[in-house]
Amino acid sequence: MLSRSRFFFSGNPAVLRTLSQTKGCRPCLVGPPKASLFPRSSQWMIRLWNSVVSKRSLTTNLGPKNAGKGLLKGRRTYTTLSVNSKESVTKTFPKIKPSNIITDKVIGYWLVGTSGLIFGIVVLGGLTRLTESGLSITEWKPVTGTLPPMNEEEWIVEFTKYQDSPEFKLLNSHITLDEFKFIYSMEWGHRLVGRAIGMAFILPGLYFWGTGRLNTRTKRLCFGLTLLLGLQGAIGWWMVQSGLDEEQLTERRSKPTVSQYRLTTHLGAAFLLYLGVLWSAFEIINENKWLKQATKAPEKVQKVFAQLSSARIAPVRTVGTALLGLTFITALSGGMVAGLDAGLIYNTFPHMGDDYLPSSGELMSPVYARKEDLSDLWWRNLLENPTTVQLVHRIFATTTFFSILAAHMFVIKRKQYIPKPAQRALHGMMGLVLLQVSLGITTLIYLVPIPLAAAHQAGALALLTGCLLFSARLKRPRPQAVAYINEAMKKALLK
């Protein structure tokens, strides 16, 4: 029979394993106490110990702030000793559902696939603009417009509608029906891929939502991305409309083409949708990778968590966010260049004409001001003067290149406490920015040929992807995911 002091610690599993190796009565090690063994004056000690054991079971891996809130919702048992009962009372939490904390990796792969489709439609949209096909369809029919003209009569009807547009009257009055079929097919294909992306995102999303494979966080993300996807379609038609409205063209003093503001908005919304989908995918895939490693190589997971939680990595994380923002702004300035066809002038680098910079009179020409007092001179030239817009894009592109180069050198000096995946992502960024600068200069020198211009636009999105991947691999893990993965590691170690 054990002494009373030894029995007080029998509720502790660690002590229980130690005592089980010693000689003694097994029922006394794990069984409930009898009230007759203790005087009434000592029973308060048993009640105090019961309270401590219960609270420890509730707060383990949760922290005192989250105790009792069901954060993990995992299966955990604890034993409460009662003086007046003959048996211990065992309480159990509900079984863990991984989707409540860490989303299934299948969702991550689905999001990666969706982001690939968005990447493709951005490149296809660039080709549509470069072939001047965007204004060939003069109506927006989200449902009935899915089918193209099926016979010669329907083609003639669509061609007649196009002949009433400003683009045909002022620029393309010479084209034939066969030439119209080509530009119509380009724009129709672009819109069809947009509809396909909507179906590929919404229908599987509804299935995963209905089957309970999305946690609350992922549901909110998918809902927000769905709204952005619908908004993107509306922005696309809003952009096309600016090239079909003769009043707007007169006000802008522009040839029949879409507004550079609306084109850049359409491009920026596509980039935001792409980045949002891919960021969600990276987070899900990373958490599933850590969860898988927790049972096979827990020391690696613990090392990664320690690195990502370290204060020394905070400046690097800030650098990654700044690079992502700078690359995004540079891409938007490229959209302004495309909207104004500013790449067709000053086709030399690094010079612009005979000098590095054009004259101040050309950069800030009063021709682009619309007010008599010239109060809008600066911002009109920055956004509507092709020469100034090209210069702004050159400045942003050069700044982005040297910023990534400086970040690369900064990280190399601190690589001992930066995770290996983040280092590899930064090396990839360095290669992508070199490729992108080369494509930009080559596209400019050769007067914007369609293949090079499309590759340059794809390179911008690829560089954005590299910046996003670098930031994603520096992201601090979610506390809920860390707690769940730590729980999985403990279970694996106890087996």
Coordinates of C-alpha atoms in Angstrom, one line a residue:
M1 CA 0.0 0.0 0.0
L2 CA 1.4 3.4 -1.0
S3 CA 1.7 6.3 1.3
R4 CA -0.7 9.1 1.2
S5 CA 1.8 11.6 -0.3
R6 CA 2.6 9.2 -3.2
F7 CA -1.1 8.8 -3.9
F8 CA -1.6 12.5 -4.4
F9 CA 0.6 12.3 -7.6
S10 CA -1.1 9.3 -9.1
G11 CA -3.2 11.5 -11.3
N12 CA -0.1 12.7 -13.1
P13 CA 0.6 10.4 -16.2
A14 CA 4.4 11.0 -16.0
V15 CA 4.5 10.1 -12.3
L16 CA 2.2 7.2 -13.0
R17 CA 4.6 5.7 -15.5
T18 CA 7.4 6.1 -13.0
L19 CA 5.5 4.5 -10.1
S20 CA 4.4 1.6 -12.3
Q21 CA 7.9 0.5 -12.5
T22 CA 8.2 0.2 -8.8
K23 CA 6.8 -2.5 -6.6
G24 CA 3.4 -1.8 -5.2
C25 CA -0.2 -2.5 -5.4
R26 CA -1.4 -1.7 -8.9
P27 CA -5.0 -0.8 -7.9
C28 CA -3.6 1.7 -5.5
L29 CA -1.7 3.4 -8.3
V30 CA -4.6 3.9 -10.6
G31 CA -7.7 3.3 -8.6
P32 CA -9.8 5.9 -6.8
P33 CA -9.1 6.7 -3.2
K34 CA -11.3 5.6 -0.4
A35 CA -12.7 8.2 1.9
S36 CA -11.8 6.0 4.9
L37 CA -8.1 6.3 4.1
F38 CA -8.0 10.0 4.8
P39 CA -9.3 12.0 7.7
R40 CA -11.8 14.7 7.1
S41 CA -9.2 17.4 7.6
S42 CA -7.2 16.1 4.5
Q43 CA -10.1 15.8 2.1
W44 CA -9.7 19.4 0.9
M45 CA -6.3 18.5 -0.4
I46 CA -7.9 15.9 -2.7
R47 CA -10.4 18.4 -4.0
L48 CA -7.6 20.9 -4.7
W49 CA -5.6 18.3 -6.6
N50 CA -8.7 17.4 -8.7
S51 CA -9.1 21.0 -9.7
V52 CA -5.4 21.4 -10.7
V53 CA -5.5 18.2 -12.8
S54 CA -8.7 19.2 -14.6
K55 CA -7.3 22.7 -15.4
R56 CA -4.0 21.3 -16.7
S57 CA -5.9 19.0 -19.0
L58 CA -7.9 21.9 -20.4
T59 CA -5.0 24.3 -20.9
T60 CA -2.3 22.0 -22.3
N61 CA -1.2 23.4 -25.7
L62 CA -4.0 25.9 -25.6
G63 CA -2.7 28.6 -23.2
P64 CA -4.6 30.2 -20.4
K65 CA -6.4 32.6 -22.7
N66 CA -7.9 29.9 -24.9
A67 CA -8.7 27.4 -22.1
G68 CA -12.2 26.1 -22.3
K69 CA -12.9 27.7 -25.7
G70 CA -12.6 24.5 -27.7
L71 CA -9.9 25.9 -29.9
L72 CA -8.5 22.5 -30.8
K73 CA -11.7 20.5 -30.3
G74 CA -9.5 17.4 -30.0
R75 CA -9.8 14.2 -28.1
R76 CA -8.3 14.7 -24.6
T77 CA -9.1 12.8 -21.5
Y78 CA -8.5 13.6 -17.8
T79 CA -9.5 11.9 -14.6
T80 CA -11.3 13.5 -11.8
L81 CA -11.0 11.9 -8.4
S82 CA -13.9 12.0 -6.0
V83 CA -13.8 11.3 -2.3
N84 CA -17.3 10.0 -2.1
S85 CA -17.4 7.9 -5.3
K86 CA -15.8 4.5 -5.9
E87 CA -14.7 5.1 -9.5
S88 CA -12.9 7.8 -11.3
V89 CA -14.9 10.0 -13.8
T90 CA -13.3 10.3 -17.3
K91 CA -14.3 13.1 -19.5
T92 CA -13.5 13.3 -23.3
F93 CA -13.6 16.1 -25.8
P94 CA -15.1 15.6 -29.3
K95 CA -12.9 13.9 -31.9
I96 CA -10.6 16.2 -33.9
K97 CA -11.8 17.1 -37.4
P98 CA -8.7 18.2 -39.4
S99 CA -10.8 20.5 -41.6
N100 CA -11.8 22.5 -38.6
I101 CA -8.2 23.8 -38.3
I102 CA -6.1 22.7 -41.3
T103 CA -7.9 22.5 -44.6
D104 CA -7.5 19.4 -46.7
K105 CA -4.5 19.6 -49.1
V106 CA -6.9 18.8 -52.0
I107 CA -8.3 22.3 -51.6
G108 CA -4.8 23.7 -51.9
Y109 CA -4.2 21.8 -55.2
W110 CA -7.6 23.0 -56.5
L111 CA -6.7 26.6 -55.8
V112 CA -3.3 26.1 -57.5
G113 CA -5.1 24.8 -60.6
T114 CA -7.5 27.8 -60.5
S115 CA -4.5 30.2 -60.3
G116 CA -3.0 28.5 -63.3
L117 CA -6.2 29.2 -65.3
I118 CA -6.1 32.9 -64.2
F119 CA -2.4 33.0 -65.3
G120 CA -3.5 31.7 -68.7
I121 CA -6.3 34.2 -69.1
V122 CA -4.0 37.1 -68.3
V123 CA -1.7 36.1 -71.1
L124 CA -4.6 35.5 -73.4
G125 CA -6.0 39.0 -72.5
G126 CA -2.6 40.5 -73.5
L127 CA -2.8 38.7 -76.8
T128 CA -6.3 40.0 -77.4
R129 CA -5.1 43.5 -76.7
L130 CA -2.0 43.2 -78.9
T131 CA -4.1 41.8 -81.9
E132 CA -6.6 44.7 -81.3
S133 CA -9.4 42.3 -80.9
G134 CA -11.0 43.5 -77.7
L135 CA -13.6 45.7 -79.4
S136 CA -14.8 43.2 -81.9
I137 CA -17.7 42.0 -79.7
T138 CA -20.0 45.0 -79.1
E139 CA -22.4 43.4 -76.7
W140 CA -22.1 41.7 -73.3
K141 CA -24.2 38.5 -73.0
P142 CA -22.9 36.5 -70.0
V143 CA -25.1 33.5 -70.9
T144 CA -26.2 33.6 -74.5
G145 CA -22.8 34.9 -75.6
T146 CA -21.2 31.6 -74.7
L147 CA -21.9 30.2 -78.1
P148 CA -20.1 31.8 -81.1
P149 CA -21.9 32.5 -84.5
M150 CA -22.8 29.0 -85.9
N151 CA -23.4 29.8 -89.6
E152 CA -22.7 32.5 -92.2
E153 CA -25.8 34.4 -91.5
E154 CA -24.9 34.8 -87.8
W155 CA -21.4 35.9 -88.7
I156 CA -22.8 38.6 -91.0
V157 CA -25.1 39.8 -88.2
E158 CA -22.2 40.2 -85.8
F159 CA -20.1 41.9 -88.5
T160 CA -22.9 44.4 -89.1
K161 CA -22.9 45.3 -85.4
Y162 CA -19.1 45.8 -85.5
Q163 CA -19.4 48.1 -88.5
D164 CA -21.4 50.5 -86.4
S165 CA -18.6 50.8 -83.8
P166 CA -16.1 53.7 -83.8
E167 CA -13.2 51.3 -84.3
F168 CA -14.5 50.1 -87.6
K169 CA -15.4 53.5 -88.8
L170 CA -12.1 55.2 -88.0
L171 CA -9.5 52.4 -88.1
N172 CA -10.7 49.1 -89.5
S173 CA -13.1 50.0 -92.4
H174 CA -10.9 48.0 -94.7
I175 CA -11.2 44.6 -93.0
T176 CA -13.1 41.7 -94.6
L177 CA -15.4 39.2 -93.0
D178 CA -12.7 36.6 -92.7
E179 CA -10.4 39.1 -90.9
F180 CA -13.3 40.0 -88.6
K181 CA -13.7 36.3 -87.8
F182 CA -10.2 36.2 -86.5
I183 CA -10.4 39.2 -84.1
Y184 CA -13.9 38.1 -83.0
S185 CA -12.6 34.6 -82.2
M186 CA -9.8 36.1 -80.1
E187 CA -12.2 38.1 -78.0
W188 CA -14.7 35.3 -77.7
G189 CA -12.0 32.9 -76.6
H190 CA -10.9 35.3 -73.9
R191 CA -14.5 35.7 -72.6
L192 CA -15.0 31.9 -72.8
V193 CA -12.0 31.2 -70.7
G194 CA -13.3 33.7 -68.1
R195 CA -16.6 31.8 -67.9
A196 CA -14.6 28.6 -67.6
I197 CA -12.6 30.0 -64.7
G198 CA -15.9 31.0 -63.0
M199 CA -17.2 27.4 -63.3
A200 CA -13.9 25.8 -62.3
F201 CA -13.9 27.9 -59.1
I202 CA -17.5 28.2 -58.1
L203 CA -18.8 24.6 -58.7
P204 CA -15.9 22.8 -56.8
G205 CA -16.1 25.4 -54.2
L206 CA -19.8 24.7 -53.6
Y207 CA -19.1 21.0 -53.4
F208 CA -16.3 21.4 -50.9
W209 CA -18.4 23.8 -48.9
G210 CA -21.4 21.4 -48.9
T211 CA -19.3 18.4 -47.9
G212 CA -17.7 20.2 -44.9
R213 CA -14.2 20.2 -46.3
L214 CA -13.7 24.0 -45.9
N215 CA -13.1 25.5 -42.5
T216 CA -14.5 28.9 -41.5
R217 CA -11.3 30.8 -42.6
T218 CA -11.3 29.1 -46.0
K219 CA -15.0 29.7 -46.5
R220 CA -14.5 33.5 -46.0
L221 CA -11.5 33.5 -48.4
C222 CA -13.4 31.6 -51.1
F223 CA -16.5 33.8 -50.7
G224 CA -14.4 37.0 -51.0
L225 CA -12.5 35.6 -54.1
T226 CA -15.8 34.7 -55.7
L227 CA -17.1 38.2 -55.3
L228 CA -13.8 39.5 -56.8
L229 CA -14.2 37.1 -59.7
G230 CA -17.7 38.4 -60.5
L231 CA -16.4 42.0 -60.2
Q232 CA -13.6 41.2 -62.6
G233 CA -16.1 40.2 -65.3
A234 CA -18.1 43.5 -64.8
I235 CA -14.8 45.5 -64.9
G236 CA -14.0 43.8 -68.2
W237 CA -17.2 45.0 -69.9
W238 CA -16.8 48.4 -68.3
M239 CA -13.4 48.6 -69.9
V240 CA -14.7 47.5 -73.4
Q241 CA -17.5 50.0 -73.2
S242 CA -15.0 52.9 -72.9
G243 CA -13.8 52.0 -76.4
L244 CA -17.3 51.8 -77.9
D245 CA -18.7 55.1 -76.5
E246 CA -18.0 57.9 -79.0
E247 CA -18.6 60.6 -76.3
Q248 CA -15.9 59.2 -74.1
L249 CA -13.5 59.0 -77.0
T250 CA -14.1 62.6 -77.9
E251 CA -13.7 63.7 -74.3
R252 CA -10.4 61.7 -74.0
R253 CA -9.2 63.0 -77.4
S254 CA -8.3 59.4 -78.1
K255 CA -8.5 57.1 -81.1
P256 CA -11.0 54.2 -80.7
T257 CA -9.4 52.2 -77.9
V258 CA -10.2 51.3 -74.3
S259 CA -9.3 53.8 -71.5
Q260 CA -5.9 53.1 -70.1
Y261 CA -7.4 53.7 -66.6
R262 CA -10.0 51.0 -67.1
L263 CA -7.5 48.6 -68.7
T264 CA -5.1 49.0 -65.8
T265 CA -8.0 48.5 -63.3
H266 CA -9.0 45.3 -65.2
L267 CA -5.4 44.1 -65.2
G268 CA -4.9 45.0 -61.5
A269 CA -8.1 43.1 -60.5
A270 CA -6.9 40.0 -62.3
F271 CA -3.6 40.2 -60.5
L272 CA -5.3 40.6 -57.2
L273 CA -7.5 37.6 -57.9
Y274 CA -4.5 35.5 -58.9
L275 CA -2.5 36.5 -55.8
G276 CA -5.4 35.9 -53.5
V277 CA -6.1 32.4 -54.8
L278 CA -2.4 31.5 -54.9
W279 CA -1.8 32.9 -51.4
S280 CA -4.6 30.7 -50.0
A281 CA -3.2 27.7 -51.8
F282 CA 0.3 28.3 -50.4
E283 CA -1.0 28.5 -46.9
I284 CA -3.0 25.3 -47.1
I285 CA -0.2 23.4 -48.8
N286 CA 2.4 24.6 -46.2
E287 CA 0.3 23.6 -43.2
N288 CA -0.4 20.2 -44.7
K289 CA 3.4 19.7 -45.4
W290 CA 4.2 20.6 -41.7
L291 CA 1.4 18.2 -40.5
K292 CA 2.9 15.4 -42.6
Q293 CA 6.4 16.0 -41.3
A294 CA 5.2 16.2 -37.7
T295 CA 4.9 12.4 -37.6
K296 CA 8.0 11.6 -39.6
A297 CA 10.6 14.4 -38.9
P298 CA 9.2 16.5 -36.0
E299 CA 12.6 18.1 -35.4
K300 CA 12.4 19.7 -38.8
V301 CA 9.0 21.2 -38.1
Q302 CA 10.1 22.5 -34.7
K303 CA 13.1 24.1 -36.4
V304 CA 10.9 25.8 -39.0
F305 CA 8.5 27.0 -36.4
A306 CA 11.3 28.4 -34.4
Q307 CA 12.8 30.2 -37.4
L308 CA 9.5 31.7 -38.5
S309 CA 8.6 32.9 -35.0
S310 CA 12.0 34.5 -34.4
A311 CA 12.2 38.3 -34.1
R312 CA 15.3 38.2 -36.4
I313 CA 13.2 37.2 -39.4
A314 CA 10.8 40.1 -39.0
P315 CA 12.9 42.6 -41.1
V316 CA 13.2 40.0 -43.9
R317 CA 9.4 39.5 -43.8
T318 CA 9.0 43.3 -44.2
V319 CA 11.4 43.3 -47.2
G320 CA 9.3 40.5 -48.8
T321 CA 6.1 42.4 -48.4
A322 CA 7.7 45.6 -49.8
L323 CA 9.0 43.7 -52.8
L324 CA 5.6 42.3 -53.5
G325 CA 4.0 45.7 -53.4
L326 CA 6.7 47.3 -55.6
T327 CA 6.4 44.6 -58.2
F328 CA 2.6 44.9 -58.2
I329 CA 2.9 48.7 -58.8
T330 CA 5.4 48.2 -61.6
A331 CA 3.1 45.8 -63.3
L332 CA 0.3 48.3 -63.1
S333 CA 2.5 51.0 -64.6
G334 CA 3.1 48.5 -67.5
G335 CA -0.7 48.4 -67.9
M336 CA -0.7 52.1 -68.4
V337 CA 2.0 51.8 -71.0
A338 CA 0.0 49.1 -72.8
G339 CA -3.2 51.2 -72.7
L340 CA -1.4 54.2 -74.3
D341 CA 0.7 52.2 -76.7
A342 CA 3.6 54.0 -75.1
G343 CA 6.0 51.2 -76.0
L344 CA 6.0 52.3 -79.6
I345 CA 8.0 55.4 -78.9
Y346 CA 11.6 55.9 -77.7
N347 CA 12.7 52.4 -78.7
T348 CA 16.1 52.6 -77.2
F349 CA 17.6 51.8 -73.8
P350 CA 18.9 53.2 -71.5
H351 CA 18.5 56.4 -73.6
M352 CA 15.3 57.9 -74.6
G353 CA 16.2 59.5 -77.9
D354 CA 19.5 61.3 -77.9
D355 CA 19.7 61.6 -74.1
Y356 CA 18.8 59.6 -71.0
L357 CA 15.7 61.7 -70.4
P358 CA 13.4 63.6 -72.8
S359 CA 13.1 67.4 -72.4
S360 CA 11.0 68.8 -69.6
G361 CA 8.7 70.4 -72.2
E362 CA 7.9 67.0 -73.6
L363 CA 7.5 65.3 -70.3
M364 CA 5.1 68.0 -69.0
S365 CA 3.4 69.1 -72.1
P366 CA 0.4 71.5 -71.7
V367 CA -1.3 69.7 -74.6
Y368 CA -2.5 67.1 -72.1
A369 CA -4.0 69.6 -69.6
R370 CA -7.8 70.1 -69.8
K371 CA -8.1 73.1 -67.5
E372 CA -7.3 76.6 -68.6
D373 CA -5.2 77.3 -65.4
L374 CA -3.1 74.1 -66.1
S375 CA -3.9 72.9 -62.5
D376 CA -4.1 69.3 -63.9
L377 CA -0.8 69.6 -65.8
W378 CA 1.3 67.2 -63.6
W379 CA -1.1 64.3 -63.0
R380 CA -2.4 64.4 -66.6
N381 CA 1.0 64.1 -68.0
L382 CA 2.0 61.4 -65.5
L383 CA -1.0 59.3 -66.5
E384 CA -1.9 60.3 -70.1
N385 CA 1.3 61.5 -71.8
P386 CA 2.9 58.4 -73.4
T387 CA 6.4 59.7 -73.0
T388 CA 6.0 60.4 -69.3
V389 CA 4.2 57.1 -68.8
Q390 CA 7.0 55.1 -70.4
L391 CA 9.6 57.0 -68.3
V392 CA 7.6 56.2 -65.1
H393 CA 7.5 52.5 -66.0
R394 CA 11.3 52.5 -66.7
I395 CA 11.9 54.1 -63.3
F396 CA 9.7 51.5 -61.5
A397 CA 11.2 48.6 -63.4
T398 CA 14.7 49.7 -62.6
T399 CA 13.9 50.3 -59.0
T400 CA 12.3 46.8 -58.8
F401 CA 15.4 45.2 -60.3
F402 CA 17.9 46.8 -57.9
S403 CA 15.5 46.3 -54.9
I404 CA 15.4 42.5 -55.5
L405 CA 19.2 42.5 -56.0
A406 CA 19.7 44.3 -52.7
A407 CA 17.2 42.0 -51.0
H408 CA 19.1 39.0 -52.4
M409 CA 22.4 40.2 -50.9
F410 CA 20.6 41.1 -47.6
V411 CA 19.2 37.6 -47.2
I412 CA 22.5 35.9 -48.1
K413 CA 24.1 37.5 -45.1
R414 CA 21.4 36.3 -42.8
K415 CA 20.7 32.9 -44.4
Q416 CA 21.6 31.0 -41.2
Y417 CA 18.3 31.8 -39.6
I418 CA 16.1 32.0 -42.7
P419 CA 14.3 28.8 -43.8
K420 CA 15.7 27.0 -46.8
P421 CA 12.5 27.2 -48.9
A422 CA 12.4 31.0 -48.5
Q423 CA 16.1 31.2 -49.7
R424 CA 15.3 29.1 -52.7
A425 CA 12.3 31.3 -53.5
L426 CA 14.5 34.4 -53.4
H427 CA 17.0 32.8 -55.7
G428 CA 14.2 32.1 -58.1
M429 CA 13.0 35.8 -57.8
M430 CA 16.5 36.9 -58.8
G431 CA 16.4 34.8 -62.0
L432 CA 12.9 35.9 -62.8
V433 CA 13.7 39.6 -62.5
L434 CA 16.7 39.2 -64.8
L435 CA 14.5 37.5 -67.4
Q436 CA 11.8 40.1 -67.0
V437 CA 14.2 43.1 -67.5
S438 CA 15.7 41.3 -70.6
L439 CA 12.2 40.8 -72.0
G440 CA 11.3 44.4 -71.4
I441 CA 14.3 45.8 -73.1
T442 CA 14.1 43.4 -76.0
T443 CA 10.3 44.2 -76.5
L444 CA 11.1 47.9 -76.6
I445 CA 14.0 47.7 -79.0
Y446 CA 12.1 45.5 -81.5
L447 CA 9.0 47.7 -81.5
V448 CA 6.7 45.5 -79.4
P449 CA 6.4 42.3 -81.4
I450 CA 3.4 40.3 -80.3
P451 CA 5.3 37.2 -79.0
L452 CA 7.8 39.2 -77.0
A453 CA 5.1 41.6 -75.6
A454 CA 3.0 38.6 -74.5
A455 CA 6.1 37.0 -72.9
H456 CA 6.9 40.2 -71.1
Q457 CA 3.3 40.4 -69.6
A458 CA 3.6 36.7 -68.6
G459 CA 7.0 37.5 -67.0
A460 CA 5.4 40.2 -64.9
L461 CA 2.9 37.7 -63.5
A462 CA 5.7 35.1 -63.0
L463 CA 7.8 37.7 -61.0
L464 CA 4.7 38.5 -58.9
T465 CA 4.4 34.8 -58.2
G466 CA 8.0 34.6 -57.1
C467 CA 7.5 37.5 -54.7
L468 CA 4.3 35.9 -53.3
L469 CA 6.0 32.6 -52.8
F470 CA 8.9 34.3 -50.9
S471 CA 6.4 36.1 -48.6
A472 CA 4.4 32.9 -48.1
R473 CA 7.5 31.0 -47.0
L474 CA 8.3 33.7 -44.5
K475 CA 4.7 33.9 -43.1
R476 CA 4.3 33.3 -39.4
P477 CA 2.3 30.1 -38.9
R478 CA -1.2 30.5 -37.6
P479 CA -1.4 29.7 -33.8
Q480 CA -4.3 27.3 -34.3
A481 CA -2.3 25.3 -36.9
V482 CA 0.8 25.3 -34.7
A483 CA -1.2 23.9 -31.8
Y484 CA -2.8 21.2 -33.9
I485 CA 0.5 20.2 -35.4
N486 CA 2.1 20.1 -31.9
E487 CA -0.7 17.8 -30.8
A488 CA 0.0 15.5 -33.8
M489 CA 3.7 15.4 -32.9
K490 CA 2.9 14.5 -29.3
K491 CA 0.6 11.7 -30.4
A492 CA 3.3 10.3 -32.7
L493 CA 5.9 10.4 -30.0
L494 CA 3.6 8.5 -27.5
K495 CA 3.0 5.7 -30.0

